[in-house]
Amino acid sequence: MIIKRFSDLRNDIISVIWLFSSLALGLSLYSYNHTDPSWNSLGSHKAPTNWCGYFGSFSSDFLYQFFGMSSWVFVFFLFLLSYKVLQKKTDGQKIKKQLWLVLLLITSATLAEIYFKKVSFYGGTVQVGGTIGSFLSLLLIKGFNQYGATLLLSCILTICVLSITDWNIINGLNRLHFLNRLMLVKTTQGILSSFRHSFSFIGGTSKKTIAKVRSTQIPTIFNNDQEPFNEKQEEDYDYDQEMDDGEEDELEAEEHSPVSTKKRKVKLKKVVQRKIANWKLPEIKMLEDPPASRYRVDQAEVQKKSNILVDKLSQFSVKGEVKGAKPGPAVTMFEFKPNADVKISKITELADDLSLALSSESVRIIAPIPGRDVVGIETSNSKRETVYLKDIIANDNFWSEDVKLPMALGREANGTPKVVDLRKMPHLLVAGTTGSGKSVFVVCALTGLLFRHSPQTLKLILIDPKQVDLSTFNDIPHLLMPTICEPKKAVGALKWAVKEMEKRYRSMSKFGSRGLEAFNSKVGEFDKDKVSQHEAFNEELEQQGRHNETYYFTPQPYIVVVVEEFGDLMAVDKANVEQLVVRLAQMARASGIHLILAMQSPRKDVVTGLIKTNIPGRISFKVASKMDSRIILDEAGGERLLARGDMLFLAPGVAKPIRHHGPWVTEDEISAVMDYWSAQGEPEYNEVAINMTTTSSSTPGEFGSDEDEEYDDKYDEILAWTSSMKEVSASLIQRKFRIGYPRAARLIETMEREGVIGPSNGSKPRQVLVNSYESNA
């Protein structure tokens, strides 16, 4: 118990030690007597008169003899150290600061000796600059003269003060300016108060009117041409927390002052190769800069909520203490350590009661935090910070060579930027109700990929049944096919993805590669002659009708398939869609094909057991119910999230989902990036993929089973006509019998399987292989 108590009060105890050390040294220096026992008079048997005894007489004599009156800097330093430990602002660089302190003492002693050489203290036994100051002053004056030495010492002295105190010059000027403004605010407050009392006989003045007058009359803290505090300055000068309630009330009207319109310039620190072949990657300056200062959760608010939390839990016989708090953009997580006799299940049942007590929009309980002996209690902040996409993309992790398909996930609950690699997930399920931020996240993920990849290294298949969210990406050159808006065509796109996966696996197997990266590295070293050999061999396979034996011999791009409303696809053709998605999820990782499936409602008939098993990467925004949360995350919690970007991310191999706040991007930002890519070139669609989306049938059981295909009542009639022809094509059948192109294409495929016509020969008509056929119709 004693050790535990010491651990709890560690900072307070250390702070008290430094404070009393400062007082002891100050008293020793103040009561110095040159006749007391010291290093210069060890043989004296006289009792010391110093207020701190032998310690005081020896320490004060040593400091005075070496540093002179500059020794008082030690007293100030110890007091400052006590304050910083109490405020938990120590930075762990004590050795460096001690060196700066010694330099400060030497500098101040030398400077004092230059200008006050004749001044002495304690009967002439103590020089103003001490022995060190006297020696260095003579040396510097000889080399620089008096004024040159003064400038040099003043420069060193200023650097020492800034290094020890962590002060900032602009901060100091801003603080001075703030205090002047604050005095003006207080004066205006007094004037308004006088007017209010003087005219109270009219019927009184409402508080709203007074607030309105304040907002229009009280000047802002900063002028329009001034820069507000940056993040580091905000941490060092939390002077807002030191105001009394009256001062805070006076400054509330200034929240929407011109300061809020200031922007913080975000620049990419890492050197990036923006030109890839004939393509040029976009610059992050196309995205909007975030505000100059981030919103910080008030420490007083955190402490208040912490106290309420402990009190409310104790009312339900749940005893414990709050060990820490981690404020983030949208929520603050309190780490609550319950007593040994408290059941964890008892805490999880109190989410609604805690939400009521804290006046919080949402409370989520993590019981316990994995690997810790505390329970996490997440509460929504009174004000939420917007996470900007530009901030996440500018992070070095986004451009890491190890992250091939970076996704800007946003910020963690504690504010740390988060970037994940889609390649390692390797597929992703996203769920969230209307207004939760699901669609914004999908758009941000795609926009982020376009900052990293050219059409040479990334291709996209976009399926958007709502025809709204992904329409902005229609004209970019990364598309393999036009954005698909019809669920029936989406089945054909998924079929093509499966065939593409199989062809890539054939290619990797032929060249002995285990993944797309290794394959691209190997075939990228082929010379022109080797490429020509493989090209000729593949053309020969095509002519022989052996399409299923062709392979790739050049580097292939990553393919990302994005489905904006997966529920619509499952509603139209569940059997085919589920089978295709599961097959891609099981095998497509090594071939460089990845899925992002988004939906509004993660029902059981949409997120089936097979799909969940094969797609471990999950993201849940706010969902409608506990059941929906359990389906997408395998646990409750998604129903307690906030709207507009609040989400839980469950990574593969992680036991518990982690809370994040997704990034925000405006339509103008997206349009700027899309226009940039569109100006560089038009999309080159894959003809085979387009044909498969056009000729795809939504007949249940079609995939992988020819016997289940529905019989066409015009087949015999068309077959009889075809046998009388030398060549035939789907478009010719379409015009002759006035049927749709998809139906004509299906009939062509059927006749090819039955040996009536020959294989496809590019855009040329197919050869008819039979002589005559009489219809039984």
mmCIF file of C-alpha atoms in Angstrom, residues 71-242:
data_model
loop_
_atom_site.group_PDB
_atom_site.id
_atom_site.type_symbol
_atom_site.label_atom_id
_atom_site.label_comp_id
_atom_site.label_asym_id
_atom_site.label_seq_id
_atom_site.Cartn_x
_atom_site.Cartn_y
_atom_site.Cartn_z
ATOM 1 C CA SER A 71 24.359 32.005 -7.845
ATOM 2 C CA TRP A 72 20.773 33.132 -7.263
ATOM 3 C CA VAL A 73 19.961 31.688 -10.700
ATOM 4 C CA PHE A 74 20.149 28.264 -9.014
ATOM 5 C CA VAL A 75 17.265 29.227 -6.725
ATOM 6 C CA PHE A 76 15.110 30.286 -9.662
ATOM 7 C CA PHE A 77 15.945 27.119 -11.590
ATOM 8 C CA LEU A 78 14.988 24.787 -8.718
ATOM 9 C CA PHE A 79 11.685 26.624 -8.256
ATOM 10 C CA LEU A 80 10.928 26.355 -11.991
ATOM 11 C CA LEU A 81 11.773 22.651 -11.922
ATOM 12 C CA SER A 82 9.313 22.142 -9.058
ATOM 13 C CA TYR A 83 6.553 23.844 -11.013
ATOM 14 C CA LYS A 84 7.198 21.813 -14.188
ATOM 15 C CA VAL A 85 7.183 18.493 -12.328
ATOM 16 C CA LEU A 86 3.881 19.437 -10.707
ATOM 17 C CA GLN A 87 2.385 20.309 -14.080
ATOM 18 C CA LYS A 88 3.858 17.139 -15.664
ATOM 19 C CA LYS A 89 5.728 19.235 -18.226
ATOM 20 C CA THR A 90 9.204 17.810 -17.754
ATOM 21 C CA ASP A 91 10.583 16.677 -21.083
ATOM 22 C CA GLY A 92 13.080 14.033 -20.011
ATOM 23 C CA GLN A 93 16.125 16.039 -21.157
ATOM 24 C CA LYS A 94 17.473 16.925 -17.704
ATOM 25 C CA ILE A 95 21.154 16.540 -18.616
ATOM 26 C CA LYS A 96 20.841 19.018 -21.474
ATOM 27 C CA LYS A 97 19.065 21.524 -19.263
ATOM 28 C CA GLN A 98 21.723 21.242 -16.553
ATOM 29 C CA LEU A 99 24.382 22.066 -19.138
ATOM 30 C CA TRP A 100 22.384 25.079 -20.275
ATOM 31 C CA LEU A 101 22.062 26.140 -16.626
ATOM 32 C CA VAL A 102 25.833 26.035 -16.063
ATOM 33 C CA LEU A 103 26.333 28.073 -19.239
ATOM 34 C CA LEU A 104 23.703 30.553 -18.042
ATOM 35 C CA LEU A 105 25.494 30.988 -14.687
ATOM 36 C CA ILE A 106 28.867 31.524 -16.323
ATOM 37 C CA THR A 107 27.450 33.988 -18.849
ATOM 38 C CA SER A 108 25.515 36.045 -16.314
ATOM 39 C CA ALA A 109 28.504 36.087 -13.953
ATOM 40 C CA THR A 110 30.803 37.313 -16.732
ATOM 41 C CA LEU A 111 28.314 39.952 -17.896
ATOM 42 C CA ALA A 112 27.855 41.207 -14.320
ATOM 43 C CA GLU A 113 31.617 41.422 -13.798
ATOM 44 C CA ILE A 114 32.049 43.570 -16.923
ATOM 45 C CA TYR A 115 29.656 46.299 -15.760
ATOM 46 C CA PHE A 116 29.792 45.981 -11.958
ATOM 47 C CA LYS A 117 33.412 45.027 -11.405
ATOM 48 C CA LYS A 118 33.880 47.417 -8.486
ATOM 49 C CA VAL A 119 30.780 46.190 -6.652
ATOM 50 C CA SER A 120 31.396 43.637 -3.890
ATOM 51 C CA PHE A 121 29.365 42.102 -1.114
ATOM 52 C CA TYR A 122 29.788 40.760 2.402
ATOM 53 C CA GLY A 123 32.669 42.981 3.356
ATOM 54 C CA GLY A 124 34.392 42.711 0.013
ATOM 55 C CA THR A 125 34.742 38.935 0.192
ATOM 56 C CA VAL A 126 32.266 38.191 -2.637
ATOM 57 C CA GLN A 127 32.707 39.672 -6.106
ATOM 58 C CA VAL A 128 29.621 40.316 -8.209
ATOM 59 C CA GLY A 129 30.758 37.840 -10.876
ATOM 60 C CA GLY A 130 32.860 35.480 -8.822
ATOM 61 C CA THR A 131 36.170 33.964 -9.813
ATOM 62 C CA ILE A 132 34.890 32.579 -13.133
ATOM 63 C CA GLY A 133 33.232 35.861 -14.120
ATOM 64 C CA SER A 134 36.366 37.858 -13.295
ATOM 65 C CA PHE A 135 38.613 35.616 -15.371
ATOM 66 C CA LEU A 136 36.311 35.408 -18.443
ATOM 67 C CA SER A 137 35.503 39.121 -18.421
ATOM 68 C CA LEU A 138 39.186 40.036 -18.702
ATOM 69 C CA LEU A 139 39.638 37.503 -21.513
ATOM 70 C CA LEU A 140 36.602 38.673 -23.549
ATOM 71 C CA ILE A 141 37.307 42.402 -23.143
ATOM 72 C CA LYS A 142 40.808 41.818 -24.435
ATOM 73 C CA GLY A 143 39.460 40.037 -27.517
ATOM 74 C CA PHE A 144 36.173 41.872 -28.256
ATOM 75 C CA ASN A 145 36.308 45.077 -26.184
ATOM 76 C CA GLN A 146 33.433 45.935 -23.849
ATOM 77 C CA TYR A 147 30.552 46.311 -26.337
ATOM 78 C CA GLY A 148 31.500 43.341 -28.477
ATOM 79 C CA ALA A 149 31.777 41.146 -25.414
ATOM 80 C CA THR A 150 28.389 42.456 -24.213
ATOM 81 C CA LEU A 151 26.674 41.517 -27.491
ATOM 82 C CA LEU A 152 28.215 38.032 -27.466
ATOM 83 C CA LEU A 153 27.276 37.362 -23.830
ATOM 84 C CA SER A 154 23.754 38.757 -24.307
ATOM 85 C CA CYS A 155 23.182 36.426 -27.248
ATOM 86 C CA ILE A 156 24.366 33.401 -25.253
ATOM 87 C CA LEU A 157 22.306 34.485 -22.245
ATOM 88 C CA THR A 158 19.108 34.725 -24.321
ATOM 89 C CA ILE A 159 19.669 31.282 -25.851
ATOM 90 C CA CYS A 160 20.227 29.781 -22.399
ATOM 91 C CA VAL A 161 17.004 31.274 -21.009
ATOM 92 C CA LEU A 162 14.951 30.038 -23.980
ATOM 93 C CA SER A 163 16.470 26.544 -23.774
ATOM 94 C CA ILE A 164 15.912 26.132 -20.035
ATOM 95 C CA THR A 165 12.387 27.554 -19.845
ATOM 96 C CA ASP A 166 11.080 26.288 -23.246
ATOM 97 C CA TRP A 167 9.718 29.776 -23.800
ATOM 98 C CA ASN A 168 9.102 31.149 -27.254
ATOM 99 C CA ILE A 169 9.746 34.748 -28.338
ATOM 100 C CA ILE A 170 6.577 35.040 -30.431
ATOM 101 C CA ASN A 171 4.675 33.315 -27.643
ATOM 102 C CA GLY A 172 5.868 35.929 -25.188
ATOM 103 C CA LEU A 173 4.816 38.756 -27.500
ATOM 104 C CA ASN A 174 1.444 37.110 -28.062
ATOM 105 C CA ARG A 175 0.970 36.642 -24.343
ATOM 106 C CA LEU A 176 1.786 40.325 -23.767
ATOM 107 C CA HIS A 177 -0.683 41.237 -26.485
ATOM 108 C CA PHE A 178 -3.258 38.933 -24.965
ATOM 109 C CA LEU A 179 -2.892 40.546 -21.538
ATOM 110 C CA ASN A 180 -3.383 44.001 -23.056
ATOM 111 C CA ARG A 181 -6.513 42.779 -24.833
ATOM 112 C CA LEU A 182 -7.734 41.134 -21.676
ATOM 113 C CA MET A 183 -7.422 44.404 -19.804
ATOM 114 C CA LEU A 184 -9.491 46.035 -22.532
ATOM 115 C CA VAL A 185 -12.078 43.238 -22.238
ATOM 116 C CA LYS A 186 -12.308 43.784 -18.482
ATOM 117 C CA THR A 187 -12.696 47.540 -18.985
ATOM 118 C CA THR A 188 -15.467 46.973 -21.519
ATOM 119 C CA GLN A 189 -17.099 44.541 -19.123
ATOM 120 C CA GLY A 190 -17.154 47.236 -16.435
ATOM 121 C CA ILE A 191 -18.670 49.759 -18.813
ATOM 122 C CA LEU A 192 -21.367 47.307 -19.924
ATOM 123 C CA SER A 193 -22.079 46.432 -16.315
ATOM 124 C CA SER A 194 -22.508 50.124 -15.465
ATOM 125 C CA PHE A 195 -24.915 50.621 -18.356
ATOM 126 C CA ARG A 196 -26.870 47.537 -17.337
ATOM 127 C CA HIS A 197 -27.326 48.790 -13.776
ATOM 128 C CA SER A 198 -28.018 52.359 -14.876
ATOM 129 C CA PHE A 199 -30.841 51.402 -17.169
ATOM 130 C CA SER A 200 -32.248 48.523 -15.139
ATOM 131 C CA PHE A 201 -35.383 50.568 -14.428
ATOM 132 C CA ILE A 202 -36.454 50.164 -18.052
ATOM 133 C CA GLY A 203 -37.160 46.497 -17.483
ATOM 134 C CA GLY A 204 -33.754 44.867 -17.392
ATOM 135 C CA THR A 205 -31.426 43.784 -20.140
ATOM 136 C CA SER A 206 -31.356 40.168 -21.266
ATOM 137 C CA LYS A 207 -28.133 38.223 -21.148
ATOM 138 C CA LYS A 208 -28.430 37.489 -24.839
ATOM 139 C CA THR A 209 -28.448 41.203 -25.651
ATOM 140 C CA ILE A 210 -25.370 41.778 -23.512
ATOM 141 C CA ALA A 211 -23.613 38.866 -25.252
ATOM 142 C CA LYS A 212 -24.515 40.350 -28.621
ATOM 143 C CA VAL A 213 -23.092 43.722 -27.631
ATOM 144 C CA ARG A 214 -19.912 42.025 -26.420
ATOM 145 C CA SER A 215 -19.465 40.116 -29.680
ATOM 146 C CA THR A 216 -19.719 43.306 -31.710
ATOM 147 C CA GLN A 217 -17.849 45.705 -29.455
ATOM 148 C CA ILE A 218 -15.096 43.688 -27.779
ATOM 149 C CA PRO A 219 -11.963 43.468 -29.947
ATOM 150 C CA THR A 220 -10.467 40.106 -30.822
ATOM 151 C CA ILE A 221 -7.379 38.738 -29.125
ATOM 152 C CA PHE A 222 -5.367 38.781 -32.337
ATOM 153 C CA ASN A 223 -5.237 41.314 -35.146
ATOM 154 C CA ASN A 224 -5.988 40.164 -38.672
ATOM 155 C CA ASP A 225 -2.306 40.287 -39.561
ATOM 156 C CA GLN A 226 -1.228 38.217 -36.561
ATOM 157 C CA GLU A 227 -0.569 34.517 -36.505
ATOM 158 C CA PRO A 228 -2.365 32.549 -33.770
ATOM 159 C CA PHE A 229 -0.604 30.079 -31.518
ATOM 160 C CA ASN A 230 0.544 26.864 -33.117
ATOM 161 C CA GLU A 231 0.184 23.433 -31.536
ATOM 162 C CA LYS A 232 3.414 23.635 -29.539
ATOM 163 C CA GLN A 233 2.520 27.082 -28.223
ATOM 164 C CA GLU A 234 -0.907 25.920 -27.173
ATOM 165 C CA GLU A 235 0.653 23.180 -25.071
ATOM 166 C CA ASP A 236 3.173 25.530 -23.437
ATOM 167 C CA TYR A 237 0.759 28.381 -22.733
ATOM 168 C CA ASP A 238 -2.557 27.076 -21.564
ATOM 169 C CA TYR A 239 -3.415 30.463 -20.140
ATOM 170 C CA ASP A 240 -7.109 29.978 -20.945
ATOM 171 C CA GLN A 241 -7.219 27.399 -18.172
ATOM 172 C CA GLU A 242 -5.918 29.941 -15.665
#
